[in-house]
Short mmCIF file of C-alpha atoms in Angstrom, two decimals:
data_model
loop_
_atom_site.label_atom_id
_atom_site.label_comp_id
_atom_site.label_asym_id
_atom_site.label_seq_id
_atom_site.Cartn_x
_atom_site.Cartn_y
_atom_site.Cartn_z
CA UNK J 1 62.06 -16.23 60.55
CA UNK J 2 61.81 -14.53 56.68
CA UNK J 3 58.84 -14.02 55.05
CA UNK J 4 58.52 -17.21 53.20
CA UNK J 5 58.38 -19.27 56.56
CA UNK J 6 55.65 -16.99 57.98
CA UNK J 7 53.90 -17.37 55.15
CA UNK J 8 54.35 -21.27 55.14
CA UNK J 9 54.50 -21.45 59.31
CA UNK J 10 50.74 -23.11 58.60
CA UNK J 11 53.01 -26.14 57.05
CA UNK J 12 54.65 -26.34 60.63
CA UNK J 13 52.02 -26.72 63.21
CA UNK J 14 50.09 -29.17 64.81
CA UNK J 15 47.35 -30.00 67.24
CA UNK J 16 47.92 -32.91 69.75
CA UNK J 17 44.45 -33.40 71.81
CA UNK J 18 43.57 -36.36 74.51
CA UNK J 19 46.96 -35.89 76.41
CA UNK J 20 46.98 -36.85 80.23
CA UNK J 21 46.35 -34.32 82.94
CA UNK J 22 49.77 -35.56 84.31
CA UNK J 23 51.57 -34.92 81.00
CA UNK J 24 54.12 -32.13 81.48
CA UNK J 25 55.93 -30.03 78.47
CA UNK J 26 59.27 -31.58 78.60
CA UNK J 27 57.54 -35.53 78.46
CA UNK J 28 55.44 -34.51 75.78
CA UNK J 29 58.27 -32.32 73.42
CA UNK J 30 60.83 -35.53 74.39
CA UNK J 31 58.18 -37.80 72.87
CA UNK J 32 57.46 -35.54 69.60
CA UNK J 33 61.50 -34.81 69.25
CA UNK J 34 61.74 -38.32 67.71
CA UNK J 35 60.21 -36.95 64.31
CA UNK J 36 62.13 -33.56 64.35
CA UNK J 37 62.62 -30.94 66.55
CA UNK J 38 60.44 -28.78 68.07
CA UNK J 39 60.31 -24.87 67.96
CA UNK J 40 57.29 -24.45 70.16
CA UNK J 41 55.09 -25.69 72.55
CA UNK J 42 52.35 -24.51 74.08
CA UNK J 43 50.45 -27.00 76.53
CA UNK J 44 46.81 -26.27 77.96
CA UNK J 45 46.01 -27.96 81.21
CA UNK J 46 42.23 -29.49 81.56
CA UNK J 47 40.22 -27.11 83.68
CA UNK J 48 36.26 -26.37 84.23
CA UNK J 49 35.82 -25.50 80.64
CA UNK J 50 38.06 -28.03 78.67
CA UNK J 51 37.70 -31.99 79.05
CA UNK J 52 41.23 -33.00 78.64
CA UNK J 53 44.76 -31.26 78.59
CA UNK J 54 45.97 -30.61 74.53
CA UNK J 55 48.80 -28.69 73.03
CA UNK J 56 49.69 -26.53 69.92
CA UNK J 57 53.30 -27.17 68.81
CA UNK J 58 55.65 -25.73 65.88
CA UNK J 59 57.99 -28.10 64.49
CA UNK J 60 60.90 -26.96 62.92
CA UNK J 61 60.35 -29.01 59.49
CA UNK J 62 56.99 -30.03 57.49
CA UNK J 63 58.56 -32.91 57.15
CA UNK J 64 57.95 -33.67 60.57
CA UNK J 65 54.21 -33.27 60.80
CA UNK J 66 54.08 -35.27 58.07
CA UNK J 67 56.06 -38.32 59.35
CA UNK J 68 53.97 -37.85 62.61
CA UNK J 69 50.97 -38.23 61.09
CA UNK J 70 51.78 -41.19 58.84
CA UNK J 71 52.68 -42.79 61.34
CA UNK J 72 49.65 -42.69 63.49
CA UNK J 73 48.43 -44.06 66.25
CA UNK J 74 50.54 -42.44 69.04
CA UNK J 75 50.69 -43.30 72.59
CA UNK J 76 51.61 -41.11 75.85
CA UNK J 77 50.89 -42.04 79.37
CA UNK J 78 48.51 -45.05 78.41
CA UNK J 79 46.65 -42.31 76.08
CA UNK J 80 46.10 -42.65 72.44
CA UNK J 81 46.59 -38.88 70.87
CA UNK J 82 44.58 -36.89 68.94
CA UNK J 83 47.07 -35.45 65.82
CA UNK J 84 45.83 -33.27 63.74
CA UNK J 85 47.41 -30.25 61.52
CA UNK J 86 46.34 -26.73 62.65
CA UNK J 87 44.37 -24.75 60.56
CA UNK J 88 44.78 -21.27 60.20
CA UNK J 89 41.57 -19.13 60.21
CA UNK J 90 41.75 -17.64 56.81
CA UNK J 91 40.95 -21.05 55.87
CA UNK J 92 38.59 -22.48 58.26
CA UNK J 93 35.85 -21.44 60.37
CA UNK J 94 35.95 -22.13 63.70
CA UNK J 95 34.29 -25.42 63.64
CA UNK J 96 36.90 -26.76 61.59
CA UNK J 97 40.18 -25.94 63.99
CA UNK J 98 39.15 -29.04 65.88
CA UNK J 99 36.55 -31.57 64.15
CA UNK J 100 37.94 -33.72 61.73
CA UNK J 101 35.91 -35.27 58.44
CA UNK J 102 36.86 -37.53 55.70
CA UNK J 103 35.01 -35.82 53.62
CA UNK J 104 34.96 -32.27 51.54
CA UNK J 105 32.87 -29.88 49.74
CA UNK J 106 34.15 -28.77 46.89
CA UNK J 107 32.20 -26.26 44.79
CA UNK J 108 33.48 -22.48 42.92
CA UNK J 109 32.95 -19.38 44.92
CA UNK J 110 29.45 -18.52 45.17
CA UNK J 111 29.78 -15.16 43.53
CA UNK J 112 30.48 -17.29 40.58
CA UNK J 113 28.82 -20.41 40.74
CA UNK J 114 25.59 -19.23 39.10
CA UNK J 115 27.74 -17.71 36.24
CA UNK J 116 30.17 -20.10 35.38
CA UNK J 117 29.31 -23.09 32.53
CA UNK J 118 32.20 -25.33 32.91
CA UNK J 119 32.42 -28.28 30.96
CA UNK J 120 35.53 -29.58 32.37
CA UNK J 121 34.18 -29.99 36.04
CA UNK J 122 34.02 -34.13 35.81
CA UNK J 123 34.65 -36.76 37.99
CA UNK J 124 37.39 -37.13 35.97
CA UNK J 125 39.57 -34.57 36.29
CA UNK J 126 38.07 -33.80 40.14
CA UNK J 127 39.49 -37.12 40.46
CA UNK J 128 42.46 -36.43 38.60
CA UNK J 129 43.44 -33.44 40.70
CA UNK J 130 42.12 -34.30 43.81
CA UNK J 131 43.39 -37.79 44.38
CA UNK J 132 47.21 -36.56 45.20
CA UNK J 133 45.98 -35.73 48.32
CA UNK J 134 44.71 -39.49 49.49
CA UNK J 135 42.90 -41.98 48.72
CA UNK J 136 39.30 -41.00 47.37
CA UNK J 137 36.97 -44.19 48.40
CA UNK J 138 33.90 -41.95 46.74
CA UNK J 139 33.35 -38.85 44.74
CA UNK J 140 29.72 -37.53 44.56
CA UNK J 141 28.95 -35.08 41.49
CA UNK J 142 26.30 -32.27 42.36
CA UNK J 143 24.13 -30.06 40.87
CA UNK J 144 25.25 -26.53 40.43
CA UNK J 145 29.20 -27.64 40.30
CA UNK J 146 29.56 -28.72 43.40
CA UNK J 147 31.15 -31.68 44.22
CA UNK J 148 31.70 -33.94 47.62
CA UNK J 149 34.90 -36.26 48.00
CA UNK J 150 35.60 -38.94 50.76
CA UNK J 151 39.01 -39.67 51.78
CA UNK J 152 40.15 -43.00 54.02
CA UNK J 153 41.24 -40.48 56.09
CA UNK J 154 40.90 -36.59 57.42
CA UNK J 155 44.76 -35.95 57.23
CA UNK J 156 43.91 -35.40 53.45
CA UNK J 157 41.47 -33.61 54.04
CA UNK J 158 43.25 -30.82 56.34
CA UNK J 159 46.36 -31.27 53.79
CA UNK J 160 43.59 -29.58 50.78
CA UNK J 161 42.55 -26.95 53.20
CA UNK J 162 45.84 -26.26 54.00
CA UNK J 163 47.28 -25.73 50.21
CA UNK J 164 44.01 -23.35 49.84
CA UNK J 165 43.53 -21.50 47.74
CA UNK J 166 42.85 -24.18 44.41
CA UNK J 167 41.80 -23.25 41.08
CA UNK J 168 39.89 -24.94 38.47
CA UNK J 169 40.54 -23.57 35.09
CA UNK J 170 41.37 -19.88 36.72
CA UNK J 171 38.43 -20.22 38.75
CA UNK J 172 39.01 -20.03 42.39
CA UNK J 173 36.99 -23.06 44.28
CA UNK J 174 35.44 -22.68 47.57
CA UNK J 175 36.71 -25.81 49.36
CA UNK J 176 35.14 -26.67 53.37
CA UNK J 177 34.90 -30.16 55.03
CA UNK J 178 31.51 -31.74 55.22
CA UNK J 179 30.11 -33.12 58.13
CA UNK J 180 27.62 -36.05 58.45
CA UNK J 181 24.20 -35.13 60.09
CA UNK J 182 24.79 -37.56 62.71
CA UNK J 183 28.29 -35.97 63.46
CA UNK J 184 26.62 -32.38 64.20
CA UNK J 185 23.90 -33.68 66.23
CA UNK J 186 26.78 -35.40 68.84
CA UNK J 187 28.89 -32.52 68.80
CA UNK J 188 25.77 -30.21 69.85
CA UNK J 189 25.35 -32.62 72.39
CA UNK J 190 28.82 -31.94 73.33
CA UNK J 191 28.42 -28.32 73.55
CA UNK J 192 25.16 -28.36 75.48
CA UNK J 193 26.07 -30.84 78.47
CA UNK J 194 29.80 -29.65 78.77
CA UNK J 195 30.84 -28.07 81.80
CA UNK J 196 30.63 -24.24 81.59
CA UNK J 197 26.79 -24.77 80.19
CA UNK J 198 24.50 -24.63 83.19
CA UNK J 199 21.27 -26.63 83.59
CA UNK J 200 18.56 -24.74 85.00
CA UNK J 201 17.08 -27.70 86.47
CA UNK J 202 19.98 -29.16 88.76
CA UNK J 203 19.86 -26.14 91.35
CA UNK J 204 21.99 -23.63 88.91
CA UNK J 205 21.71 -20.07 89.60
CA UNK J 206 18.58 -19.43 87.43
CA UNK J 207 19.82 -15.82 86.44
CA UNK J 208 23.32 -16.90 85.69
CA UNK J 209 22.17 -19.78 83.90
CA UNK J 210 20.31 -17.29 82.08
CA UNK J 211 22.70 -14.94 80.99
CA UNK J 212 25.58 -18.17 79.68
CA UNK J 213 22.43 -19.55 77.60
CA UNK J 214 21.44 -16.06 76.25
CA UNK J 215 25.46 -15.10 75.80
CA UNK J 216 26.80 -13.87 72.12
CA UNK J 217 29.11 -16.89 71.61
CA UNK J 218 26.61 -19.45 72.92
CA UNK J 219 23.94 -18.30 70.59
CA UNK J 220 26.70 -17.76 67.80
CA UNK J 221 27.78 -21.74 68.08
CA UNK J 222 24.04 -22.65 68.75
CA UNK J 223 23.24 -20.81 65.09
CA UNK J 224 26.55 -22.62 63.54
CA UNK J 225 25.51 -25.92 64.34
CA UNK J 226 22.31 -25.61 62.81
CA UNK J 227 23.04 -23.88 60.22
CA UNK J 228 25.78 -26.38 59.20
CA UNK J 229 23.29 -29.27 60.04
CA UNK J 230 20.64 -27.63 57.35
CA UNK J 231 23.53 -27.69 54.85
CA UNK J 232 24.22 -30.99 56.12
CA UNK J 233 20.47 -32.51 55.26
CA UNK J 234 20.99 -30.88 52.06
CA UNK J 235 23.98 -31.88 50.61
CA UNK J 236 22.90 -35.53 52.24
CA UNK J 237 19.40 -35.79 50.44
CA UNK J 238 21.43 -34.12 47.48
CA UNK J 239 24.12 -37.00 47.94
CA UNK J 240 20.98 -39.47 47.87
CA UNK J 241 19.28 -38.41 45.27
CA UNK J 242 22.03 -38.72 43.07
CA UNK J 243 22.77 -41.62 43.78
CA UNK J 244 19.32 -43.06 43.80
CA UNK J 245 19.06 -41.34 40.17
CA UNK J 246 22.31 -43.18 39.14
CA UNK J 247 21.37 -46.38 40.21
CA UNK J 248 17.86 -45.67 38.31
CA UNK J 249 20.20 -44.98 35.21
CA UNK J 250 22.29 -48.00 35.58
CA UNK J 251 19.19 -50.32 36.23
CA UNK J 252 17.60 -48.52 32.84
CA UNK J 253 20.95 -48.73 30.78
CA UNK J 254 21.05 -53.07 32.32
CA UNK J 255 17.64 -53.05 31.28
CA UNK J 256 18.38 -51.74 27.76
CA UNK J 257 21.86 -53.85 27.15
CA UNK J 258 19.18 -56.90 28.81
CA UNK J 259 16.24 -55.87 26.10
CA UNK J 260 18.53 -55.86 23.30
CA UNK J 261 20.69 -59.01 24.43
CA UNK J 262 16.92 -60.61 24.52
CA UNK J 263 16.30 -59.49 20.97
CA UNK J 264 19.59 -60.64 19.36
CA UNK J 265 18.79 -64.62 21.72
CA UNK J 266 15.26 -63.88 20.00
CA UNK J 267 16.41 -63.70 16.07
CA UNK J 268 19.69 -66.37 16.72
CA UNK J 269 16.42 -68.33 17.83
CA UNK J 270 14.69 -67.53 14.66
CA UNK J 271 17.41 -68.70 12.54
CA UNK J 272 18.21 -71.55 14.27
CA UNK J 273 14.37 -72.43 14.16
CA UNK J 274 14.26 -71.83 10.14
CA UNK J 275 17.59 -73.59 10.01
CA UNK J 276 15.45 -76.75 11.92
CA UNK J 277 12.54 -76.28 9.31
CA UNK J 278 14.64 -76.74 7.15
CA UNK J 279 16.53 -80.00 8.38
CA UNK J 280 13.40 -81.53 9.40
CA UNK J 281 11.76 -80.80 5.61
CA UNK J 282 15.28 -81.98 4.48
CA UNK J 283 14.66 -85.37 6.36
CA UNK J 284 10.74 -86.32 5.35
CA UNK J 285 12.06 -85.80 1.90
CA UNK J 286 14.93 -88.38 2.29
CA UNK J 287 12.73 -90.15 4.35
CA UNK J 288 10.27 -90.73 0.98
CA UNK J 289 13.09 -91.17 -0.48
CA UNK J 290 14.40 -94.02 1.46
CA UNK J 291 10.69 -95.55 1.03
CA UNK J 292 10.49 -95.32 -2.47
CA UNK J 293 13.68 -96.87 -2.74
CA UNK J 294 12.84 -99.47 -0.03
CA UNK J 295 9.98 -100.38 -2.12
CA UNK J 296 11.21 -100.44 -5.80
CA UNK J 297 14.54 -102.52 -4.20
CA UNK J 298 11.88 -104.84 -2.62
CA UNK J 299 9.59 -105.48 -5.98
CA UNK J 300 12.57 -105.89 -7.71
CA UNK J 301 13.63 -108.17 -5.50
CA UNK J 302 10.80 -110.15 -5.81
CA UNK J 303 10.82 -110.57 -9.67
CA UNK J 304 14.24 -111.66 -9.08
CA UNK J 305 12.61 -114.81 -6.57
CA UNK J 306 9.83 -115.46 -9.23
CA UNK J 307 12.36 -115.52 -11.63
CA UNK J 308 14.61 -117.90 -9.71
CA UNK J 309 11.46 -120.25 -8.55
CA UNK J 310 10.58 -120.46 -12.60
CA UNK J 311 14.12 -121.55 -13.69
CA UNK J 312 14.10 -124.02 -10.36
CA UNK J 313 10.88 -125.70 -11.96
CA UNK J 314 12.35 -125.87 -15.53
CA UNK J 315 15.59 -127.59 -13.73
CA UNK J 316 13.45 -130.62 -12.38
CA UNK J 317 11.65 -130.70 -15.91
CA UNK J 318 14.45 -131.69 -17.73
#
């Protein structure tokens, strides 16, 4: 393999969780071979520690893991599998290799982020760049250039960790999936009532169960998953306060457009209330008018009749 594919092997590999405990290499490379051919594959059986059986396998083209995951869901043995692209460490913590999220934090490294004034980081061109990846259902500016993005679906979201690292205007952006609050709680449920955690309380050796709850990489996950859950509530009242604060603006910016809608119905009113004044002076005046024509018609009128009555006397004279 040159040096180009090892440096692009991250393009090749993928995850395949939930598989049967029955499942054996050749059943499970068979069923993969359909999308391209496979280079590697290592299975891990279910045991004491692990819940089901999953694999790691190295295709021999990207273009493979990306057919196999656009064409999701897959089926083995009755099972529906868990695909999802590996992710080296120099881009992930450990957390990361085998949670999925829709959603990502995007913000510059933090060496820089209290330095750099950058006008150009707006939804906009976040949007602009970051929607080649999937499609964005919302986009959450923060304070402090940070931003979080939610995709339909976490393929895109291992696909931008992948092609790490990005760059905004020569700045280099510290990119990380976010994870709902909810989402951390149930996976330190996970951790705490799987297997190879003892519970002091259901007739566990008490100094063995001891020693696995005082143990470096129990504590080091414990401190993870809180930590990530503070950053969580964070970003999550951060998330809701901007929001709340945009929907104030919008309501205030209605509310003007409303106020000054109001005042331009209030002055067509005015006009078409002089405009009525007007008319209606317009009509008692013809109005008098009419009567003072009425009545000069009428006494006319009547001289005419006197006239006519005088002439009919002056007939039956003669």
């Amino acid at each position: 393999m040159s040096s180009n594919e090892l440096i692009d092997r991250k393009y090749y590999c993928l995850y395949v969780g939930n598989l049967s405990s029955d499942i054996r290499r050749k059943e499970l490379c068979q069923y993969l071979e359909q999308y391209g051919q496979v280079d590697q594959c290592q299975l891990f059986e279910a045991n004491y520690r692990r819940w089901s059986c999953f694999a790691f396998v190295l295709m021999n083209t990207p273009d493979s893991i990306n057919q196999l995951m656009a064409t999701r869901p897959h089926f083995l043995d009755n099972r529906r599998l868990y695909l999802k692209r590996e992710l080296p460490e120099q881009c992930s913590n450990k957390i990361e290799h085998f949670i999925t999220s829709e959603n990502v934090l995007i913000q510059f490294k933090s060496k820089q982020n209290q330095e750099i004034n950058e006008p150009d980081f707006n939804e906009e061109n976040i949007r602009t760049y970051f929607q080649t990846y999937g499609k964005i259902l919302n986009l959450c500016l923060l304070k402090n250039h940070r931003c979080v993005i939610e995709y339909n679906d976490y393929d895109s979201v291992d696909c931008i960790l992948l092609d790490s690292p990005h760059y905004f205007n020569s700045h280099e952006l510290q990119i990380e999936k976010y994870y709902a609050t909810e989402q951390l709680k149930h996976l330190e449920r996970m951790f705490i009532t799987q297997p190879e955690t003892p519970d002091c309380g259901n007739g566990e050796d008490d100094e063995h169960a001891e020693h696995v709850l005082r143990s470096r990489r129990y504590l080091t996950m414990r401190i993870r998953l809180l930590k990530d859950c503070i950053l969580s509530i964070n970003i999550s009242n951060e998330i809701k306060l901007e929001t709340i604060q945009r929907g104030f603006q919008m309501t205030m910016n209605r509310r003007k457009e409303l106020l000054e809608e109001i005042q331009q119905l209030n002055k067509q009113c005015q006009i078409l209330h002089e405009k009525n004044q007007s008319m209606k002076e317009m009509n008692e005046t013809r109005l008098e008018t009419n009567q003072n024509l009425e009545k000069t018609y009428q006494e006319q009128i009547d001289k005419e009749k006197a006239k006519q009555n005088e002439w009919k006397k002056r007939m039956q004279t003669l």
